[in-house]
Amino acid sequence: MALENELGIPEEAIELRFIRSGGPGGQNVNKVASAVQLRCDLKLWPALPERVRDRLRTLAGRRLNADDVIVISAQRFRTQEHNKRDALERLGELIAQARIEPRIRKATKPTRASKERRLQGKQKRSEIKQGRKVSHDW
């Protein structure tokens, strides 16, 4: 499994199961197990940095089960090989996203000029709305 090595995942952490697909395939749907269920056990990947592991857990969402295993199902294609490649690519994209360190937002205060522009805009808007009022002098 060359793709796992490119991703840096130990082979024992990845498990592929082939199951019957519900998608296109005609009569083969009931005979051939073309869908792939990829399982990546995070506990068996000790080299993964803890910060990346935490982001990966967050990004995986409901694909992560209680045993700390990411489960990705692929059944877009009619062949096992295409679905296997699709599942591995999706796992790779997930890992690539998790490896991106999020920037920490630094709180800033609005400048005096921006405050003044905001207030002028509010004043102008107020004047426009005041001009729409109909005076009833009866």
Backbone as JSON, one array per atom type, in Angstrom:
{
  "sequence": "MALENELGIPEEAIELRFIRSGGPGGQNVNKVASAVQLRCDLKLWPALPERVRDRLRTLAGRRLNADDVIVISAQRFRTQEHNKRDALERLGELIAQARIEPRIRKATKPTRASKERRLQGKQKRSEIKQGRKVSHDW",
  "N": [[0.84, -1.18, 0.0], [1.15, 1.72, -1.18], [0.25, 4.38, -0.99], [-0.37, 4.83, 1.71], [2.13, 4.95, 2.85], [3.14, 7.25, 1.67], [1.58, 9.12, 2.97], [2.52, 8.88, 5.47], [1.46, 7.17, 7.33], [1.45, 4.44, 9.51], [1.34, 1.04, 8.37], [-0.08, -0.77, 9.95], [-1.99, 0.75, 11.14], [-3.94, 1.2, 9.3], [-6.84, -0.18, 7.9], [-8.52, -1.96, 5.44], [-11.7, -2.68, 4.25], [-13.74, -4.52, 2.12], [-16.87, -4.05, 0.84], [-20.29, -4.65, -0.2], [-21.59, -2.49, -2.62], [-24.05, 0.11, -2.9], [-24.44, 1.65, -5.04], [-24.09, 2.53, -8.58], [-23.8, -0.11, -11.03], [-25.18, -2.19, -12.05], [-26.05, -5.58, -12.47], [-23.9, -6.5, -11.11], [-23.84, -5.31, -8.62], [-25.0, -6.84, -6.59], [-23.26, -8.94, -6.42], [-20.52, -8.32, -6.38], [-18.08, -7.05, -4.2], [-17.53, -3.97, -4.21], [-17.39, -1.54, -2.91], [-15.53, 0.38, -0.53], [-14.42, 0.34, 2.79], [-12.56, 2.24, 4.71], [-10.51, 2.14, 7.5], [-8.89, 3.98, 9.9], [-6.87, 3.72, 12.53], [-6.2, 5.79, 15.08], [-4.88, 5.35, 17.46], [-2.91, 3.55, 16.86], [-0.99, 4.98, 15.64], [1.53, 6.33, 16.67], [3.45, 8.29, 16.03], [2.18, 10.53, 15.19], [1.76, 13.94, 15.77], [0.39, 15.38, 18.77], [-1.16, 17.74, 18.63], [-1.9, 17.79, 15.94], [-3.32, 15.43, 15.87], [-5.5, 16.09, 17.53], [-6.73, 18.12, 15.97], [-7.36, 16.57, 13.79], [-9.22, 14.82, 14.87], [-11.29, 16.63, 15.35], [-11.85, 17.56, 12.73], [-12.64, 15.17, 11.53], [-15.11, 14.62, 12.57], [-18.25, 13.08, 12.57], [-17.25, 10.86, 11.39], [-15.41, 9.77, 13.0], [-15.12, 7.27, 15.39], [-15.99, 5.99, 18.71], [-13.82, 4.51, 19.48], [-11.58, 5.86, 18.67], [-11.13, 5.68, 15.94], [-10.99, 6.5, 12.58], [-13.41, 6.3, 10.14], [-13.87, 5.85, 6.79], [-16.0, 5.7, 4.11], [-16.15, 4.61, 0.78], [-17.8, 4.63, -2.22], [-18.2, 5.6, -4.69], [-17.32, 4.84, -7.2], [-17.27, 2.13, -9.67], [-15.41, 0.13, -9.4], [-13.27, -1.78, -7.22], [-10.62, -0.92, -6.95], [-10.65, 1.81, -7.79], [-12.35, 2.87, -5.82], [-10.89, 2.29, -3.54], [-8.62, 3.9, -3.93], [-9.91, 6.37, -3.91], [-10.87, 6.49, -1.24], [-8.43, 6.5, 0.16], [-7.32, 8.86, -0.8], [-9.16, 10.73, 0.2], [-8.73, 10.4, 2.93], [-6.1, 11.28, 3.0], [-6.45, 13.99, 2.3], [-7.86, 14.85, 4.52], [-5.96, 14.52, 6.53], [-4.0, 16.26, 5.59], [-5.33, 18.71, 5.88], [-5.55, 18.74, 8.66], [-2.93, 19.03, 9.39], [-2.34, 21.63, 8.9], [-1.53, 24.45, 10.58], [-3.63, 26.43, 12.49], [-4.06, 29.96, 12.25], [-3.57, 32.19, 14.91], [-5.85, 34.46, 16.06], [-5.3, 37.83, 16.58], [-6.52, 40.15, 18.77], [-7.67, 43.31, 17.88], [-8.05, 46.87, 18.16], [-10.55, 49.06, 16.91], [-9.64, 51.77, 14.74], [-9.47, 55.3, 15.41], [-10.32, 56.85, 13.26], [-11.82, 54.97, 11.81], [-13.88, 54.52, 13.58], [-15.08, 57.03, 13.55], [-15.88, 57.16, 10.84], [-17.78, 55.13, 10.83], [-19.72, 56.19, 12.58], [-20.43, 58.49, 11.14], [-21.6, 57.33, 8.91], [-23.79, 56.09, 10.12], [-25.15, 58.37, 10.96], [-25.77, 59.57, 8.52], [-27.45, 57.65, 7.43], [-29.5, 57.79, 9.28], [-30.46, 60.35, 8.75], [-31.45, 59.96, 6.15], [-33.55, 58.22, 6.68], [-35.09, 59.83, 8.35], [-35.92, 61.7, 6.54], [-37.83, 60.32, 5.13], [-40.04, 60.26, 6.71], [-43.44, 61.13, 7.18], [-45.01, 64.1, 7.83], [-47.72, 64.85, 9.87], [-49.59, 67.37, 10.0], [-52.29, 68.3, 11.15]],
  "CA": [[0.0, 0.0, 0.0], [2.1, 2.81, -1.34], [-0.31, 5.67, -0.58], [-0.27, 5.01, 3.15], [3.5, 5.35, 3.17], [3.27, 8.65, 1.27], [0.91, 9.92, 3.98], [3.23, 8.71, 6.73], [0.65, 6.38, 8.24], [1.93, 3.06, 9.6], [0.42, 0.1, 7.71], [-0.94, -1.45, 10.93], [-3.05, 1.68, 11.54], [-4.94, 1.25, 8.23], [-7.53, -1.43, 7.59], [-9.45, -1.81, 4.33], [-12.72, -3.72, 4.14], [-14.49, -4.4, 0.88], [-18.26, -4.38, 1.11], [-21.14, -4.46, -1.37], [-21.97, -1.1, -2.83], [-25.43, 0.32, -3.28], [-24.45, 2.58, -6.17], [-24.22, 1.98, -9.91], [-23.05, -1.34, -11.28], [-26.04, -3.19, -12.67], [-26.2, -6.86, -11.77], [-22.72, -6.74, -10.26], [-24.04, -4.73, -7.29], [-25.32, -7.89, -5.63], [-22.26, -10.01, -6.45], [-19.14, -7.86, -6.21], [-17.87, -6.11, -3.1], [-16.71, -2.92, -4.81], [-17.27, -0.41, -1.99], [-14.4, 0.25, 0.4], [-14.54, 0.98, 4.1], [-11.2, 2.44, 5.22], [-10.48, 2.42, 8.94], [-7.57, 4.44, 10.33], [-6.84, 3.73, 14.0], [-5.26, 6.82, 15.54], [-4.08, 4.83, 18.58], [-1.79, 2.79, 16.3], [-0.14, 5.94, 14.92], [2.15, 7.11, 17.75], [4.28, 9.38, 15.54], [1.33, 11.69, 14.87], [1.8, 14.94, 16.86], [-0.88, 15.47, 19.51], [-1.95, 18.87, 18.13], [-2.47, 17.36, 14.66], [-4.3, 14.4, 16.22], [-6.7, 16.78, 18.02], [-7.39, 18.76, 14.83], [-7.88, 15.47, 12.96], [-10.45, 14.37, 15.54], [-12.31, 17.65, 15.11], [-12.21, 17.56, 11.32], [-13.28, 13.91, 11.15], [-16.52, 14.74, 12.95], [-18.95, 11.84, 12.86], [-16.5, 9.74, 10.82], [-14.58, 9.25, 14.09], [-15.96, 6.55, 16.35], [-15.59, 6.07, 20.11], [-12.54, 3.82, 19.65], [-10.55, 6.7, 18.06], [-10.89, 5.15, 14.6], [-11.65, 7.24, 11.51], [-14.0, 5.39, 9.16], [-14.23, 6.52, 5.54], [-16.62, 4.79, 3.14], [-16.06, 5.08, -0.61], [-18.53, 3.78, -3.15], [-18.51, 6.44, -5.85], [-16.93, 4.2, -8.45], [-17.73, 0.75, -9.84], [-14.35, -0.85, -9.14], [-12.63, -1.75, -5.91], [-9.38, -0.15, -7.02], [-10.98, 3.23, -7.79], [-12.9, 3.22, -4.51], [-9.77, 2.24, -2.58], [-7.84, 5.11, -4.17], [-10.74, 7.49, -3.47], [-10.87, 6.51, 0.23], [-7.1, 6.91, 0.62], [-7.16, 10.29, -1.12], [-9.97, 11.49, 1.15], [-8.0, 10.37, 4.21], [-4.94, 12.16, 2.81], [-6.92, 15.38, 2.36], [-8.23, 15.11, 5.91], [-4.7, 14.64, 7.27], [-3.35, 17.49, 5.13], [-6.03, 19.82, 6.53], [-5.24, 18.71, 10.09], [-1.54, 19.44, 9.59], [-2.25, 23.09, 8.76], [-1.62, 25.12, 11.88], [-4.49, 27.6, 12.35], [-3.5, 31.21, 12.74], [-4.21, 32.7, 16.12], [-6.32, 35.82, 15.82], [-4.9, 38.82, 17.58], [-7.56, 41.15, 18.91], [-7.24, 44.69, 17.63], [-9.08, 47.86, 18.42], [-10.8, 49.88, 15.72], [-8.95, 53.06, 14.79], [-10.34, 56.45, 15.67], [-10.91, 57.24, 11.97], [-12.86, 54.0, 11.43], [-15.04, 54.79, 14.46], [-15.73, 58.24, 13.04], [-16.56, 56.81, 9.58], [-18.96, 54.35, 11.19], [-20.7, 57.12, 13.14], [-20.92, 59.34, 10.06], [-22.49, 56.48, 8.12], [-25.03, 55.94, 10.89], [-25.82, 59.68, 10.94], [-26.31, 59.76, 7.17], [-28.57, 56.72, 7.32], [-30.55, 58.35, 10.11], [-31.03, 61.49, 8.01], [-32.23, 59.41, 5.04], [-34.79, 57.67, 7.24], [-35.88, 60.96, 8.84], [-36.5, 62.33, 5.35], [-38.96, 59.51, 4.67], [-41.2, 60.44, 7.59], [-44.49, 62.01, 6.72], [-45.5, 64.88, 8.97], [-49.17, 65.02, 9.88], [-49.93, 68.62, 10.69], [-53.72, 68.59, 11.0]],
  "C": [[0.88, 1.24, 0.0], [1.55, 4.14, -0.82], [-0.23, 5.9, 0.92], [1.12, 5.49, 3.53], [3.75, 6.8, 2.77], [2.65, 9.56, 2.33], [1.62, 9.83, 5.33], [2.45, 7.92, 7.76], [1.23, 4.98, 8.32], [0.88, 2.1, 9.04], [-0.52, -0.57, 8.71], [-2.1, -0.55, 11.38], [-4.18, 1.73, 10.51], [-5.52, -0.14, 8.0], [-8.54, -1.14, 6.49], [-10.41, -2.98, 4.33], [-13.48, -3.46, 2.85], [-15.9, -4.91, 1.13], [-19.08, -4.15, -0.16], [-21.63, -3.02, -1.42], [-23.44, -1.0, -3.23], [-25.56, 1.2, -4.51], [-24.59, 1.9, -7.51], [-23.42, 0.7, -10.08], [-23.9, -2.44, -11.86], [-26.15, -4.44, -11.82], [-25.04, -7.15, -10.84], [-22.91, -6.24, -8.84], [-24.26, -5.81, -6.24], [-24.25, -8.97, -5.53], [-20.87, -9.56, -6.04], [-19.06, -6.85, -5.06], [-16.95, -5.0, -3.59], [-16.54, -1.71, -3.9], [-16.15, -0.68, -0.99], [-14.73, 0.98, 1.69], [-13.13, 1.03, 4.68], [-11.29, 2.82, 6.68], [-9.05, 2.79, 9.32], [-7.6, 4.6, 11.84], [-5.77, 4.7, 14.48], [-4.38, 6.35, 16.7], [-2.84, 4.08, 18.07], [-0.85, 3.68, 15.48], [0.53, 6.86, 15.93], [2.97, 8.31, 17.27], [3.49, 10.64, 15.21], [1.37, 12.68, 16.04], [0.41, 15.13, 17.48], [-1.76, 16.61, 19.0], [-2.63, 18.52, 16.82], [-3.57, 16.32, 14.91], [-5.61, 15.04, 16.71], [-7.47, 17.45, 16.89], [-8.02, 17.7, 13.93], [-9.17, 14.93, 13.55], [-11.59, 15.34, 15.28], [-12.8, 17.62, 13.67], [-12.96, 16.3, 10.9], [-14.75, 13.92, 11.51], [-17.14, 13.39, 13.25], [-18.3, 10.63, 12.2], [-15.58, 9.1, 11.87], [-15.47, 8.53, 15.08], [-15.35, 6.61, 17.75], [-14.24, 5.42, 20.37], [-11.37, 4.59, 19.04], [-10.15, 6.16, 16.69], [-11.68, 5.99, 13.6], [-12.13, 6.24, 10.48], [-14.44, 6.2, 7.95], [-14.78, 5.48, 4.59], [-16.56, 5.42, 1.76], [-16.79, 4.11, -1.5], [-18.96, 4.56, -4.39], [-18.3, 5.73, -7.18], [-17.38, 2.74, -8.49], [-16.67, -0.29, -9.51], [-13.76, -0.66, -7.75], [-11.43, -0.82, -5.91], [-9.65, 1.35, -7.0], [-11.5, 3.68, -6.43], [-11.82, 3.23, -3.44], [-8.93, 3.51, -2.7], [-8.6, 6.33, -3.67], [-10.73, 7.61, -1.95], [-9.53, 6.99, 0.76], [-6.85, 8.39, 0.34], [-7.95, 11.16, -0.15], [-9.32, 11.52, 2.53], [-6.8, 11.3, 4.13], [-5.32, 13.62, 2.9], [-7.26, 15.78, 3.79], [-6.96, 15.35, 6.75], [-3.99, 15.93, 6.88], [-4.0, 18.71, 5.78], [-5.67, 19.9, 8.01], [-3.82, 19.19, 10.36], [-1.36, 20.95, 9.46], [-2.51, 23.73, 10.11], [-2.52, 26.35, 11.74], [-3.82, 28.85, 12.93], [-4.28, 31.68, 13.95], [-4.59, 34.16, 15.87], [-5.89, 36.72, 16.97], [-5.97, 39.9, 17.61], [-6.98, 42.53, 18.67], [-8.4, 45.62, 17.92], [-9.31, 48.65, 17.15], [-10.11, 51.24, 15.86], [-9.97, 54.17, 15.02], [-11.06, 56.87, 14.38], [-12.02, 56.27, 11.57], [-14.1, 54.17, 12.31], [-15.83, 55.99, 13.93], [-16.49, 57.96, 11.74], [-17.84, 56.04, 9.87], [-20.07, 55.28, 11.7], [-21.28, 58.06, 12.08], [-21.89, 58.57, 9.18], [-23.83, 56.3, 8.81], [-25.84, 57.24, 10.85], [-26.49, 59.91, 9.59], [-27.54, 58.88, 6.97], [-29.79, 57.25, 8.09], [-31.25, 59.5, 9.39], [-31.89, 61.01, 6.85], [-33.58, 58.92, 5.55], [-35.7, 58.79, 7.77], [-36.58, 61.65, 7.68], [-37.7, 61.57, 4.8], [-40.22, 59.72, 5.51], [-42.19, 61.42, 7.01], [-44.99, 62.76, 7.94], [-46.99, 65.09, 8.82], [-49.52, 66.26, 10.69], [-51.42, 68.91, 10.46], [-54.3, 69.22, 12.18]]
}
